[in-house]
C-alpha positions as CSV (number, residue, x, y, z in Angstrom):
1,X,-9.3,15.3,5.0
2,X,-9.9,11.9,3.7
3,X,-6.9,10.1,2.4
4,X,-7.3,7.7,-0.4
5,X,-5.6,4.4,-0.7
6,X,-3.9,5.9,-3.8
7,X,-2.7,8.9,-1.8
8,X,-1.6,6.7,1.0
9,X,0.5,4.4,-1.3
10,X,2.1,7.6,-3.0
11,X,3.0,8.8,0.5
12,X,4.5,5.4,1.6
13,X,6.6,5.4,-1.8
14,X,7.9,8.8,-1.5
15,X,9.0,8.0,2.1
16,X,10.7,4.9,0.9
17,X,12.5,6.8,-1.8
18,X,13.7,9.8,0.2
19,X,16.1,11.7,-0.2
20,X,15.5,10.8,-4.0
21,X,12.6,12.2,-5.9
22,X,12.4,9.7,-8.6
23,X,10.2,6.7,-7.8
24,X,11.5,3.5,-9.1
25,X,10.1,-0.1,-9.4
26,X,12.1,-1.1,-6.4
27,X,10.5,1.7,-4.4
28,X,7.1,0.5,-5.5
29,X,7.9,-3.1,-4.6
30,X,8.9,-1.9,-1.1
31,X,5.7,0.0,-0.7
32,X,3.9,-3.1,-1.5
33,X,5.7,-4.9,1.2
34,X,4.6,-2.2,3.6
35,X,0.9,-2.6,2.4
36,X,1.2,-6.3,3.0
37,X,2.5,-5.8,6.4
38,X,-0.5,-3.4,7.2
39,X,-2.9,-6.0,5.8
40,X,-1.3,-8.9,8.0
41,X,-1.6,-6.6,11.0
42,X,-5.2,-5.6,10.3
43,X,-6.2,-9.3,9.6
44,X,-4.8,-10.3,13.1
45,X,-6.1,-7.4,15.0
46,X,-9.2,-5.8,13.4
47,X,-12.0,-8.3,13.1
48,X,-14.0,-6.4,10.5
49,X,-11.2,-6.0,8.1
50,X,-12.0,-6.4,4.5
51,X,-15.6,-5.8,5.5
52,X,-17.6,-2.9,5.4
53,X,-16.3,-0.6,8.0
54,X,-17.1,2.8,9.1
55,X,-14.2,3.9,6.6
56,X,-15.7,1.8,3.7
57,X,-14.0,-1.3,2.5
58,X,-10.2,-1.5,2.9
59,X,-8.1,-4.0,1.3
60,X,-4.3,-3.3,1.4
61,X,-3.6,-6.8,0.0
62,X,-5.8,-6.3,-3.1
63,X,-4.5,-2.9,-3.7
64,X,-0.9,-4.3,-3.5
65,X,-1.8,-7.1,-5.7
66,X,-3.0,-4.5,-8.3
67,X,0.2,-2.5,-8.2
68,X,2.2,-5.6,-8.6
69,X,0.3,-6.8,-11.6
70,X,0.9,-3.5,-13.0
71,X,4.7,-3.7,-12.5
72,X,4.8,-7.1,-14.0
73,X,2.8,-5.9,-17.0
74,X,-0.3,-8.2,-16.3
């Protein structure tokens, strides 16, 4: 099973929100912080990060920026 970045973000949000089932903007912002931490780790440790990898292009920071823009109404 291949997990999309949208599905991964959803899992992170739901994990942060537990035990609640309603996702708030605060939960989304915390999930963004997790994605940015993933990106920092990958930038430091995976030379081909943000390039064309065997998994395709991965960009946690770009995804997080898009969600943040959505939250801020941009």
